[in-house]
Amino acid sequence: MEFADVFERGGFDVFIGNPPWDMLYANRDDFFIRYDEQFRTYPSEEKDGVMEELLSSPEVAWEWEDYKESMETQADFFTQGDVYKLQSPVVGGRTMPTKNELSALFLERVFRLSRDGVKVSLLLPGTIFGGVMGKDLRTHLLDHTDIENLIGFENKGIFEQIHRQYRFAILTFEYGGRTSRLRGIFNQRSMDVVYNIEDVAAEIPRQVLLNYSPEGRIFPSITSQVEADVLSKVVTQPPLDENIGGAWSVDMLTKEFVESTDKDRLQDSPDNADYPVYGGANIHQFEHDNTHTESLDNPRYWSRGMYDPPNSAQYRVREKKFNRGNLKRAIYDAFGGSETSKSQVQYVDELLEEHRSHGLEEEDVLLDCTEYRIGIRDVSRSRDERTIIATVLPKDVICLHTINTFKPFAIEPKEEHLTESPLRSPYVRRFTDQELFVATGLLNSIAFDFLMRTKVETHIVKRELLESQLPRLTDGDDWFHYIAERAARLNCYGKEFKEMRKRLGGIEAAVEDQERRELQAEIDAAAFHAYGLERRDVKFVLDDFHRVENPKLMDEMYFDLVLEKYDLLDQKGPLP
């Protein structure tokens, strides 16, 4: 309407813009600043008081209600209308809720206003390129535009008004066509890069982008061409959640126990308790307590067994698992429940009553903690000494939400199982004992860390982890026994792993610091080989790996040791 004459002639030739970086909702800062210029600067509690005073005026109160209604009306247009179609992507089979980020809405609007050959340059927040919400926008960019440059920044003094760690990007593209290669660079801290982008940008082939994030379509945070070239080799491995015949896989991560909602099941002392409740601060790579790293915290909480339901974390976890209905769903699907008009509860209860005289009960649910399982620390940053912290956990312990666990069982019910009470046979281990440790070794490897550092900001995002590539080594593959044995010797120390040491043929745990250092370096070196990386790739990853001031392990001598082990394995192969 404002530029009718332009659109009569076919529309604009160029779009240059800095869309708002806000979300569309009733923001009290935006409203009350009309009546108090200092409102944004007040602490939260003071804002509450100022609001209450201002709203005592009937005119202000009416305008506030009118403003909120207006915001709701606008939000309904974007979420429920048929104009904006790229704001609620499906990821992992689930439709992501629309967040009404104005920058995302502006970008989609630019798509609609553009025609073939139109040039576009926009300043956008980093969530457009790395968040799940932006999946459909990124897919549209790849399929309907030719991206010329993408420059990602970390705000280190560029914009004083926003946080120093805030990420944003300059996106330049020509509408129409298809992106065959993404030319870009990320994690920049100076605007100088815009003047020499032609010299420093890396080119990432389209297929690498598709492999890198097959489900979320996230763009990798690449800082050099060499990094892009190494990444292109890493992502040829299968994603962690891809089902491969005869190989282990991970279909989901789970958080077992939420402290804020179930704290009544926890106690602060081990006195009269049966097991610890672990948090992220209690584990490190191949470590389930502070035997080898004194800086690891002791467990903060403890709890009681199933015999004391009101005070048992295990009992609460079983209640939740029963209510989620995974076992019920598995039985319902396996025996044709979906072909009937009956609900899952009715169908499964009737089926079990026919075979064992009673329906599904909580006792039928097998807890994950009855078997050794992998735990990964939730809090994670790309500039920590290690981004991925994984360990095999002892039996019986329950984990707080600060640890993600791999489910140790798949549920595969068969007819002969239906007479059991409690049901146990449908629970089938996802990992053999050796597979459990080869997976832990690969997760803790520098090679996998190299990949995850391009994705992680502050926490492990489940979808991003599960679609990340990891060699799916099984018995008979090169490097399988080599990595599994060393990871097991690192992890299986203490009385908690006495049973596992016996199951693995009586292995001896590594307890001396130098021996543990050597074993971990050998795992890192073998993982590079398992990924198919050449020596120059390995040297780049080691040289480029982020250094911290007081490393627990990753000092220069360790990096040299890994390269030395890599060279030795290159000559001799995957020896026992």
Tab-separated table of C-alpha atoms in Angstrom, residues 85-101 104 125-140 212-219 455 457 459-467:
chain	number	residue	atom	x	y	z
A	85	LYS	CA	3.571	-20.910	7.016
A	86	LEU	CA	7.237	-21.191	8.069
A	87	GLN	CA	6.966	-20.453	11.789
A	88	SER	CA	5.950	-23.845	13.269
A	89	PRO	CA	8.315	-26.497	11.869
A	90	VAL	CA	7.988	-30.218	12.533
A	91	VAL	CA	11.118	-31.550	14.256
A	92	GLY	CA	11.453	-35.118	15.433
A	93	GLY	CA	7.803	-35.773	14.604
A	94	ARG	CA	6.605	-32.877	16.798
A	95	THR	CA	5.284	-29.502	15.669
A	96	MET	CA	7.283	-26.781	17.374
A	97	PRO	CA	5.120	-24.055	18.944
A	98	THR	CA	5.163	-20.677	17.223
A	99	LYS	CA	7.145	-18.131	19.227
A	100	ASN	CA	6.154	-15.102	17.157
A	101	GLU	CA	9.680	-13.790	16.903
A	104	ALA	CA	11.448	-14.617	11.847
A	125	PRO	CA	19.458	-12.745	15.649
A	126	GLY	CA	21.409	-16.001	15.824
A	127	THR	CA	18.330	-18.091	16.676
A	128	ILE	CA	17.277	-17.855	13.022
A	129	PHE	CA	20.300	-19.971	12.060
A	130	GLY	CA	20.759	-22.201	15.108
A	131	GLY	CA	17.404	-22.610	16.845
A	132	VAL	CA	14.818	-25.296	16.158
A	133	MET	CA	12.236	-22.589	15.488
A	134	GLY	CA	14.066	-21.484	12.327
A	135	LYS	CA	14.105	-24.904	10.585
A	136	ASP	CA	11.546	-24.067	7.865
A	137	LEU	CA	13.103	-20.643	7.263
A	138	ARG	CA	16.536	-22.245	6.782
A	139	THR	CA	15.079	-24.909	4.489
A	140	HIS	CA	13.433	-22.178	2.399
A	212	TYR	CA	25.146	-32.005	9.491
A	213	SER	CA	21.607	-31.472	10.746
A	214	PRO	CA	19.233	-33.804	8.907
A	215	GLU	CA	16.300	-33.106	11.220
A	216	GLY	CA	16.783	-29.560	12.525
A	217	ARG	CA	18.569	-28.092	9.460
A	218	ILE	CA	20.853	-26.108	11.781
A	219	PHE	CA	23.731	-24.254	10.135
A	455	LYS	CA	26.211	-26.712	17.983
A	457	GLU	CA	25.759	-22.940	23.491
A	459	HIS	CA	23.015	-26.879	27.337
A	460	ILE	CA	22.761	-30.183	25.525
A	461	VAL	CA	19.778	-29.914	23.187
A	462	LYS	CA	18.430	-33.442	22.790
A	463	ARG	CA	17.521	-33.161	19.122
A	464	GLU	CA	20.903	-31.662	18.209
A	465	LEU	CA	22.736	-34.447	20.032
A	466	LEU	CA	20.668	-37.269	18.552
A	467	GLU	CA	21.135	-36.065	14.976
